[in-house]
PDB file of C-alpha atoms in Angstrom:
ATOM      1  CA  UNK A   1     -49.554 -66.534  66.262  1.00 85.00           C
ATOM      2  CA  UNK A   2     -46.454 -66.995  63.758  1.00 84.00           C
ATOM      3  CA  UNK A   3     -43.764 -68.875  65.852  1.00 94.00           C
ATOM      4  CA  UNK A   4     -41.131 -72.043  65.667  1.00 97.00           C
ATOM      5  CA  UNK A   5     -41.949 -73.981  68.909  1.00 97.00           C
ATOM      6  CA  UNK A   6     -39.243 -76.617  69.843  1.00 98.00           C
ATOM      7  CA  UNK A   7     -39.693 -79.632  72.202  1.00 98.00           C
ATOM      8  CA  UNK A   8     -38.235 -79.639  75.283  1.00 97.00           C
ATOM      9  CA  UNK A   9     -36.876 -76.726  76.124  1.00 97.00           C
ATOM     10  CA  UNK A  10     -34.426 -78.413  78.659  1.00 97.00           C
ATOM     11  CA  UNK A  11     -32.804 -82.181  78.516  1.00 97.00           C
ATOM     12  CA  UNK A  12     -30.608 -83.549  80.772  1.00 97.00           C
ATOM     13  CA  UNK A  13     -29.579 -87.134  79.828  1.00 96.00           C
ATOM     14  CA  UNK A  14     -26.904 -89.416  79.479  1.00 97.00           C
ATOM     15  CA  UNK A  15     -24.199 -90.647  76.917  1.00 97.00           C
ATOM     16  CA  UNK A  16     -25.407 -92.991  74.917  1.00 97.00           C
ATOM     17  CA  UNK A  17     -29.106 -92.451  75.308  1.00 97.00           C
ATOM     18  CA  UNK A  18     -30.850 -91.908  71.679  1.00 97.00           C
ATOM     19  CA  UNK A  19     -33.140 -88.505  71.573  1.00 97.00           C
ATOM     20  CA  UNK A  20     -35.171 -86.297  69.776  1.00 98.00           C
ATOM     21  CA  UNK A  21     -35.731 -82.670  69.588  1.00 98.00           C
ATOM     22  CA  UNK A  22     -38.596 -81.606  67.875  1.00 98.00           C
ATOM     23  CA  UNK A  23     -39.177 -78.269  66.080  1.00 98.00           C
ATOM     24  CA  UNK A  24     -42.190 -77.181  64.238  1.00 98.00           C
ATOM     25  CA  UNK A  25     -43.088 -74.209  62.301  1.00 97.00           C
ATOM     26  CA  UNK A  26     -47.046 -72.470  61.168  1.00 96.00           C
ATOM     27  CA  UNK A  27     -45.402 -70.266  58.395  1.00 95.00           C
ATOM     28  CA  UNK A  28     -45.480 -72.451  55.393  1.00 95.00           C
ATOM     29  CA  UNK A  29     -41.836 -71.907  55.340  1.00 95.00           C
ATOM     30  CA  UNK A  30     -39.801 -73.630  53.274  1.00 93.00           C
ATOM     31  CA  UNK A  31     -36.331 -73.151  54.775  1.00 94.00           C
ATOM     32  CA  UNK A  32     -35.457 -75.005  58.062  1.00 96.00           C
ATOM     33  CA  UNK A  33     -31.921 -74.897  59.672  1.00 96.00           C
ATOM     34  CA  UNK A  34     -30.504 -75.863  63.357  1.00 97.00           C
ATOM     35  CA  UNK A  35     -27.840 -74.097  65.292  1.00 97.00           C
ATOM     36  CA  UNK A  36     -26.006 -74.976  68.084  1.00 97.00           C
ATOM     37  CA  UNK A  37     -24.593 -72.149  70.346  1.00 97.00           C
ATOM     38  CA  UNK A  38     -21.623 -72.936  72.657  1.00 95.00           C
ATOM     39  CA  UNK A  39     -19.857 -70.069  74.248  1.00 89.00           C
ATOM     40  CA  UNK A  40     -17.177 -67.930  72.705  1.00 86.00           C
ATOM     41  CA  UNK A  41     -18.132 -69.459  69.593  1.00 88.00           C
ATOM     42  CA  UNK A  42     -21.684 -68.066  68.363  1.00 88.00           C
ATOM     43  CA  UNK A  43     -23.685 -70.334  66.786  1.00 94.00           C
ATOM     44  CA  UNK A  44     -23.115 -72.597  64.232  1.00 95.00           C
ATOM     45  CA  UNK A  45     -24.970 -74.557  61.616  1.00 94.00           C
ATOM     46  CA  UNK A  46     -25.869 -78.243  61.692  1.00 97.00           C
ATOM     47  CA  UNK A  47     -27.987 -79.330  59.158  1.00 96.00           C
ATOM     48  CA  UNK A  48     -30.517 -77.210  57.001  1.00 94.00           C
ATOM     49  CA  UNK A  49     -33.280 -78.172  54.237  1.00 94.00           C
ATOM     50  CA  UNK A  50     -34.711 -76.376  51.757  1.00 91.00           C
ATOM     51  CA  UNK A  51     -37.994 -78.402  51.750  1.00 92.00           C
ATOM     52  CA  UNK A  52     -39.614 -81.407  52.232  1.00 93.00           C
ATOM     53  CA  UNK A  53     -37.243 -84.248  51.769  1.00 92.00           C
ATOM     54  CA  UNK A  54     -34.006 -81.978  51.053  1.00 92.00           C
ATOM     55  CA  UNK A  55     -32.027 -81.550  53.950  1.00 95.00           C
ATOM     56  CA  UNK A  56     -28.008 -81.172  54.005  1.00 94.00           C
ATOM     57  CA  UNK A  57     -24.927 -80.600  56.633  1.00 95.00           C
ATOM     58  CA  UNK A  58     -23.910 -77.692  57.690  1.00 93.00           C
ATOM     59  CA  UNK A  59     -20.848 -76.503  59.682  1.00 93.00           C
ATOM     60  CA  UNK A  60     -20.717 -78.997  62.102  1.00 96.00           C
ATOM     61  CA  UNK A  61     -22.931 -82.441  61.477  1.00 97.00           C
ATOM     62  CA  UNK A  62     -20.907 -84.976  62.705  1.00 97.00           C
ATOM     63  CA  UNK A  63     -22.750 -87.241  65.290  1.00 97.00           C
ATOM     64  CA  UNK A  64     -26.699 -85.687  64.679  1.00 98.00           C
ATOM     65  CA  UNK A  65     -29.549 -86.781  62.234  1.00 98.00           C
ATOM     66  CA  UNK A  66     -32.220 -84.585  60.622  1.00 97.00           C
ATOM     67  CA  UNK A  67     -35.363 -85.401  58.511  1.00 96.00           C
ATOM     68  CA  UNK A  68     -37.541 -83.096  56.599  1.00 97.00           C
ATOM     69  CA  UNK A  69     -41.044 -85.132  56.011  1.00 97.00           C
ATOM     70  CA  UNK A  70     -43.384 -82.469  56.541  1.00 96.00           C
ATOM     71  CA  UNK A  71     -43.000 -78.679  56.025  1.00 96.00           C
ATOM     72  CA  UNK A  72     -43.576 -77.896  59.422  1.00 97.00           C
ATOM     73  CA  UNK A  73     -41.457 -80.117  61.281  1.00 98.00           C
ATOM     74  CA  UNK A  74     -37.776 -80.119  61.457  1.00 98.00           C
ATOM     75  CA  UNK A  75     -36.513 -82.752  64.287  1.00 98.00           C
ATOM     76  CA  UNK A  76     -32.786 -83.012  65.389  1.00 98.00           C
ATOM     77  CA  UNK A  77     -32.174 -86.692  66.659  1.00 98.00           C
ATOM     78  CA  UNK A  78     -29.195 -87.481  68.121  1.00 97.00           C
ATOM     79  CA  UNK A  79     -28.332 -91.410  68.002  1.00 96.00           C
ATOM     80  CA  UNK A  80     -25.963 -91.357  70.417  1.00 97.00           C
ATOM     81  CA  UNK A  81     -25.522 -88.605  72.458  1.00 97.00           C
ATOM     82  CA  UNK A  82     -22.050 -87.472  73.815  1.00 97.00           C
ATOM     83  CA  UNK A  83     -20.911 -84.891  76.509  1.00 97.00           C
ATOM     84  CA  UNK A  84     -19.387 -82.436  73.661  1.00 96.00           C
ATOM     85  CA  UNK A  85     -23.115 -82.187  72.863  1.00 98.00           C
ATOM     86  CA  UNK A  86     -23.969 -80.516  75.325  1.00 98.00           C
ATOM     87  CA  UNK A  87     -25.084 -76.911  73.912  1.00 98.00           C
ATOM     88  CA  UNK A  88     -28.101 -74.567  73.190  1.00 97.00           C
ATOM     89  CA  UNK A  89     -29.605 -75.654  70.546  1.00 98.00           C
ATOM     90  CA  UNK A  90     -31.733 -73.636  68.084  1.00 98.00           C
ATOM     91  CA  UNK A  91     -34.276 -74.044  65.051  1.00 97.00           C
ATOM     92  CA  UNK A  92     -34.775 -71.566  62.777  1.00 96.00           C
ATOM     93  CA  UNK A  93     -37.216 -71.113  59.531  1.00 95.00           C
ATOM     94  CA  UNK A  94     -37.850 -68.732  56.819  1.00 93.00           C
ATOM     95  CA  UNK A  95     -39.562 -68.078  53.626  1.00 90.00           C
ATOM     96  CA  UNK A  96     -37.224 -67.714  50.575  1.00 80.00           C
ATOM     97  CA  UNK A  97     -38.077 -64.042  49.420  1.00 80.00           C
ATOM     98  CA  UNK A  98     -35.960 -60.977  50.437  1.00 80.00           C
ATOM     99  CA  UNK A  99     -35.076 -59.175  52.896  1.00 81.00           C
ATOM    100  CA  UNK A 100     -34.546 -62.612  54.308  1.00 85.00           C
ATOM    101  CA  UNK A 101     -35.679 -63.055  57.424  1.00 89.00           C
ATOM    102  CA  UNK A 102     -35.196 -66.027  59.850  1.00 92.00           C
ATOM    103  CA  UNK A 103     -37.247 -66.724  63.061  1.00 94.00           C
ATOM    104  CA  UNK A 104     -35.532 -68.304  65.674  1.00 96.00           C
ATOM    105  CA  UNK A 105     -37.322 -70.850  68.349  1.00 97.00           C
ATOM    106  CA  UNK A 106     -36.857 -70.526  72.041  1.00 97.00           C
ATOM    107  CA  UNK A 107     -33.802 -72.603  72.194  1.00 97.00           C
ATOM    108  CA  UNK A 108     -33.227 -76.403  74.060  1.00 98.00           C
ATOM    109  CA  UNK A 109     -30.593 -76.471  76.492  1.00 97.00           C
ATOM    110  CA  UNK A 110     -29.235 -79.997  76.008  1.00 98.00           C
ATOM    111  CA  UNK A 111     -26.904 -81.271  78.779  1.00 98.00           C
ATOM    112  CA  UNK A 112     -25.448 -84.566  78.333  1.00 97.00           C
ATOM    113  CA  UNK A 113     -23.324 -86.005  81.285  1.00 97.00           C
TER     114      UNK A 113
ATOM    115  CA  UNK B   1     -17.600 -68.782  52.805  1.00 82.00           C
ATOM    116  CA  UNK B   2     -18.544 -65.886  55.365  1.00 90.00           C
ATOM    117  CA  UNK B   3     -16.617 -64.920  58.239  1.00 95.00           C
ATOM    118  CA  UNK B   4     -18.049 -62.168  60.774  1.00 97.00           C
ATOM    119  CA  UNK B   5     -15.331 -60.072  63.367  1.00 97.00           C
ATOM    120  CA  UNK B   6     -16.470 -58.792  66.491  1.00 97.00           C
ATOM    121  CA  UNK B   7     -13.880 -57.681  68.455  1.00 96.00           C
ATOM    122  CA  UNK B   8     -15.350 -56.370  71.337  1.00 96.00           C
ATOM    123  CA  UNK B   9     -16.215 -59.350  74.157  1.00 94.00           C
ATOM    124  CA  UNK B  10     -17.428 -57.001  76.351  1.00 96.00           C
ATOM    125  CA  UNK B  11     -18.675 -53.447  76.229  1.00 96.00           C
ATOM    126  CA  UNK B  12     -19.711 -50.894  79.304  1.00 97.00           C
ATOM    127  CA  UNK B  13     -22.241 -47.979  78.637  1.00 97.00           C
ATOM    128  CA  UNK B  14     -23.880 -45.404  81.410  1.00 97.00           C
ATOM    129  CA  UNK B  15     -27.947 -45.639  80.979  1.00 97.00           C
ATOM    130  CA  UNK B  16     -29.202 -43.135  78.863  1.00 97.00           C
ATOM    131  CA  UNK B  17     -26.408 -43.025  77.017  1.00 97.00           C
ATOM    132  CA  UNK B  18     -25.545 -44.139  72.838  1.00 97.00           C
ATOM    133  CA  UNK B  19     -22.774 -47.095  72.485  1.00 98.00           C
ATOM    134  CA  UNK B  20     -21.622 -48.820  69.073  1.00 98.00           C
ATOM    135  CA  UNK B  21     -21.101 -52.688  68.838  1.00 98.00           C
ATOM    136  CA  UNK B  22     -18.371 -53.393  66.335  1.00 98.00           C
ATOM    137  CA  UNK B  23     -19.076 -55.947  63.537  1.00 98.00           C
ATOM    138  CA  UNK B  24     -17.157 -56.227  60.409  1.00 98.00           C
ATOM    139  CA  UNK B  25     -17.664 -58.719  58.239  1.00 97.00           C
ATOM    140  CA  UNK B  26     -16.053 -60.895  55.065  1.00 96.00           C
ATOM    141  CA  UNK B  27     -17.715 -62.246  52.145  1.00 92.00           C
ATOM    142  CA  UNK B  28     -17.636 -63.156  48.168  1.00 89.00           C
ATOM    143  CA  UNK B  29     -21.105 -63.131  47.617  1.00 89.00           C
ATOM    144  CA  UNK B  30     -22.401 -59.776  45.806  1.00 90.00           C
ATOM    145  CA  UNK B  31     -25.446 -60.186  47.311  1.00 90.00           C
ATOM    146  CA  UNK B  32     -25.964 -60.278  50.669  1.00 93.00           C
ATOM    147  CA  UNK B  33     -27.815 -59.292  54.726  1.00 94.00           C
ATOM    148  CA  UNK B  34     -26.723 -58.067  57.366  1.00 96.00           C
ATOM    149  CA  UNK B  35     -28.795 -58.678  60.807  1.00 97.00           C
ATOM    150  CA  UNK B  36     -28.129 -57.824  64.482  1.00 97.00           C
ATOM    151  CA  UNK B  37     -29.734 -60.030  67.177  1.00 97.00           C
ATOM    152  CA  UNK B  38     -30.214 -59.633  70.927  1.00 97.00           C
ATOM    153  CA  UNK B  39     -29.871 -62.591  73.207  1.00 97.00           C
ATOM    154  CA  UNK B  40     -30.980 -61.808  76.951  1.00 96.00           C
ATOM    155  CA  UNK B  41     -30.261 -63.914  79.920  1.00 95.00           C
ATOM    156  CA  UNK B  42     -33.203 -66.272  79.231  1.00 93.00           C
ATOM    157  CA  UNK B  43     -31.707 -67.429  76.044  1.00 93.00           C
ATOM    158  CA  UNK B  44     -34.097 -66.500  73.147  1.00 94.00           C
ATOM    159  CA  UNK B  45     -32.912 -64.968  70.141  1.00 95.00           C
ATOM    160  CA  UNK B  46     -34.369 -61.549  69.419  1.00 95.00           C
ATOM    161  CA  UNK B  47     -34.090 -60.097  65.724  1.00 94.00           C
ATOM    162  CA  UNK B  48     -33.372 -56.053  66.175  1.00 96.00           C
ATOM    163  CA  UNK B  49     -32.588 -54.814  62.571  1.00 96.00           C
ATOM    164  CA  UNK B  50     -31.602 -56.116  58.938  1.00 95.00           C
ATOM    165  CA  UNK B  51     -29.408 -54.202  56.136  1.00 95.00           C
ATOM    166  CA  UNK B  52     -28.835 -55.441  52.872  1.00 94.00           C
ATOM    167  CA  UNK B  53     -26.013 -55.082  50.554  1.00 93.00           C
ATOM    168  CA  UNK B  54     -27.810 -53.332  47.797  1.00 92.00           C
ATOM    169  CA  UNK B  55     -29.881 -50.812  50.668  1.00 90.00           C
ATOM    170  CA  UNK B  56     -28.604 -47.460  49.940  1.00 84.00           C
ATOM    171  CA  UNK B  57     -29.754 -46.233  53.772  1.00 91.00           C
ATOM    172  CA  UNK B  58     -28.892 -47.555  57.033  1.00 92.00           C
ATOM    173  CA  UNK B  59     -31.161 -49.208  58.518  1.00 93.00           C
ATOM    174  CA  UNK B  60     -33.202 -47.722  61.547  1.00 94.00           C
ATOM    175  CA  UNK B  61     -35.603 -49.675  64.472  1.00 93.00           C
ATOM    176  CA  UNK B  62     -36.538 -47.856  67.180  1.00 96.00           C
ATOM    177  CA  UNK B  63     -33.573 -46.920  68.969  1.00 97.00           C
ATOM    178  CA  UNK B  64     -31.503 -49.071  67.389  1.00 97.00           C
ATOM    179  CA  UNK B  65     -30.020 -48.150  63.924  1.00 97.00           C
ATOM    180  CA  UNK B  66     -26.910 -49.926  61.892  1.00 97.00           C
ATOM    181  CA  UNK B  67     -24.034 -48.121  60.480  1.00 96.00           C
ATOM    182  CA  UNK B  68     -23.150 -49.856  56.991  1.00 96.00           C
ATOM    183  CA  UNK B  69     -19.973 -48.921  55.587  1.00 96.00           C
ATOM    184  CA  UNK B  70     -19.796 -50.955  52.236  1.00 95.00           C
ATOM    185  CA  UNK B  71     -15.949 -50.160  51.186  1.00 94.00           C
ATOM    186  CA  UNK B  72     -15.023 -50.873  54.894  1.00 96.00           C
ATOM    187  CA  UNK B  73     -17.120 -54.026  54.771  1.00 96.00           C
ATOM    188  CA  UNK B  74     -18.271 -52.827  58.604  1.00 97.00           C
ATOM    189  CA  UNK B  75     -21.675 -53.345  59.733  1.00 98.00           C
ATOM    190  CA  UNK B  76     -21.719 -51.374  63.133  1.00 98.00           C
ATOM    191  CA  UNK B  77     -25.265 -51.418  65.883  1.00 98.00           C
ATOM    192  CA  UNK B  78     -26.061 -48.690  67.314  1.00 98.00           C
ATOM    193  CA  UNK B  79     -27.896 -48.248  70.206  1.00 97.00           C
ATOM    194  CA  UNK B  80     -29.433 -44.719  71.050  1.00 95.00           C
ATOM    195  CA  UNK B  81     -30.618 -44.002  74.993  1.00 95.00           C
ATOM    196  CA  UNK B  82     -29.147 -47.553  76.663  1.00 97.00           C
ATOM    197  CA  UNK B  83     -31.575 -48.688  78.807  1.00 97.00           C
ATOM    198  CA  UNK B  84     -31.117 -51.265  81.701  1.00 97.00           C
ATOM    199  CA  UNK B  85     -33.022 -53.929  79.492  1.00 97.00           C
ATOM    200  CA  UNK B  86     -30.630 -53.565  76.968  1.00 98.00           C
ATOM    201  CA  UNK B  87     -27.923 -55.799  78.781  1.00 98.00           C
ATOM    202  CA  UNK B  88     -27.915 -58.557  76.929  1.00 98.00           C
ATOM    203  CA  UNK B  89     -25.108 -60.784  74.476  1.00 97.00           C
ATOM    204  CA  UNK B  90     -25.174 -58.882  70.737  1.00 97.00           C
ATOM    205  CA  UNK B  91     -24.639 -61.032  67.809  1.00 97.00           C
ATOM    206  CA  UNK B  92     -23.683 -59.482  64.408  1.00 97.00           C
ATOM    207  CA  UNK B  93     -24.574 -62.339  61.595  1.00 96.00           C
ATOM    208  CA  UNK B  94     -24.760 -62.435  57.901  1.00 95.00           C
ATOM    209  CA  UNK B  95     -26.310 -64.204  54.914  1.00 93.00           C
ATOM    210  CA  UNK B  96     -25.069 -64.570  51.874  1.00 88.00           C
ATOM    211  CA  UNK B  97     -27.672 -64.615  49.135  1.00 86.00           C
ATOM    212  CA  UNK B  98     -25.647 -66.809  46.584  1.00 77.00           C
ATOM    213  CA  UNK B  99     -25.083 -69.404  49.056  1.00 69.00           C
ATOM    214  CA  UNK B 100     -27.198 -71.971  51.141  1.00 75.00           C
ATOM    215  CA  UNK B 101     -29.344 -69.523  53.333  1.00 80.00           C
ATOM    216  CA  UNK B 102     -27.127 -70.048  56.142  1.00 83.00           C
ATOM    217  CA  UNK B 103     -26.734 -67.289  58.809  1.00 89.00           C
ATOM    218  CA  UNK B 104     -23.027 -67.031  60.280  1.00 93.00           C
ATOM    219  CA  UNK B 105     -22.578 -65.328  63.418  1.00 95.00           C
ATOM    220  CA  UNK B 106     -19.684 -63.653  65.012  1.00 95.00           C
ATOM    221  CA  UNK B 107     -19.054 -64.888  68.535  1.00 95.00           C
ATOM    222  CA  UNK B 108     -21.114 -61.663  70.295  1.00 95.00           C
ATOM    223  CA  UNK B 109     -20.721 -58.587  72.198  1.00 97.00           C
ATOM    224  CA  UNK B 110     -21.459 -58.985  76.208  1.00 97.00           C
ATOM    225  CA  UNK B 111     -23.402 -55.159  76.573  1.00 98.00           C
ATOM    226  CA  UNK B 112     -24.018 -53.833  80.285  1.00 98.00           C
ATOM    227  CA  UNK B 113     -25.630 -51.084  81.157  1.00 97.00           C
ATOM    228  CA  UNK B 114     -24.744 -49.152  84.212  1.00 96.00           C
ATOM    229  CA  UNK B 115     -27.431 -47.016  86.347  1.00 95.00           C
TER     230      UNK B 115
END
């Protein structure tokens, strides 16, 4: 089955405390991105890559880390977490080829306290 | 840069009946998509329809079709026979095709349907 699986679905942890969430894709796709989605806001970009090894910021980078070693997998690592972190985050991937079409993962509620 | 409007927060429609979430949207880009997603309570992000600049008819899924009016830059969803499932959070979003792939979202539509 086509899908973008991200790892775990629900965090709580606490400031300071380096993590990982992982996001994977079986598409081939080229075209990676993560959201985060806070409310009355949408969602917004982070980082994105366009393939292996090319990643770059999006809307709102500041305090997250991304790396694009595989074509599959699309991690978000936060160093050092903070409480204005604390979203719903999202991965997304998609073939370049129109109509463009992005699948979404299931989402990772991050709380940090 | 890309900037999607929705004005409506919230929106109240009587099952079985049609109702039209707002979107309008701003761009430079020539080239460009238009999508509508569905979030439900649960979270996930549910693609309903896609309409591109360049499509000469509106786009249709199911019950769910979008109103594209070019000159008015206004990208409208709507939804045909409400059903109770359909209560969800609406997002109008957009792509522009000369810039990085990046999907910007309005900040949603809060649809409930009434029995």
């Amino acid at each position: 089955e086509a899908q973008v699986t991200q790892n775990p679905r629900y965090l709580i942890t606490v400031t300071g405390k380096k993590l990982t969430v992982t996001c994977s894709q079986n598409m081939n796709h080229e075209y990676m991105s993560w959201y985060r989605q806070d409310p009355g806001l949408g969602l917004r970009q982070i980082y994105y890559s366009m393939n292996v090894e090319v990643t770059d910021k999006g809307d709102v980078p500041e305090g997250y880390k991304v790396s694009r070693k595989e074509k599959r997998n699309f991690p978000l690592i936060l160093e050092s977490p903070s409480p204005n972190q604390t979203s719903l985050y999202f991965c997304a991937s998609s073939l370049y080829k129109r109509p463009w079409r992005p699948y979404f993962g299931p989402g990772t509620r991050l709380t940090v306290t | 840069a890309q900037k999607i409007t929705q004005t409506q927060p919230g929106m109240f429609v009587q099952e079985k009946e049609a109702v039209t979430l707002d979107c309008t949207y701003d761009t430079s880009d020539q080239s460009y998509g238009l999508f509508w997603y569905k979030q439900p309570s649960s979270g996930e992000m549910i693609f309903l329809i896609y309409q591109g600049s360049y499509d000469e008819q509106n786009a249709t899924e199911g019950r769910y079709s979008l109103n594209f009016q070019k000159a008015r830059k206004s990208a409208n969803l709507v939804i045909s026979a409400s059903q109770l499932g359909d209560s969800a959070m609406y997002f109008c979003a957009m792509v522009g095709y000369g810039s990085n792939y990046k999907l910007t979202f309005g900040k949603g539509t809060l649809l409930t349907v009434n029995p």
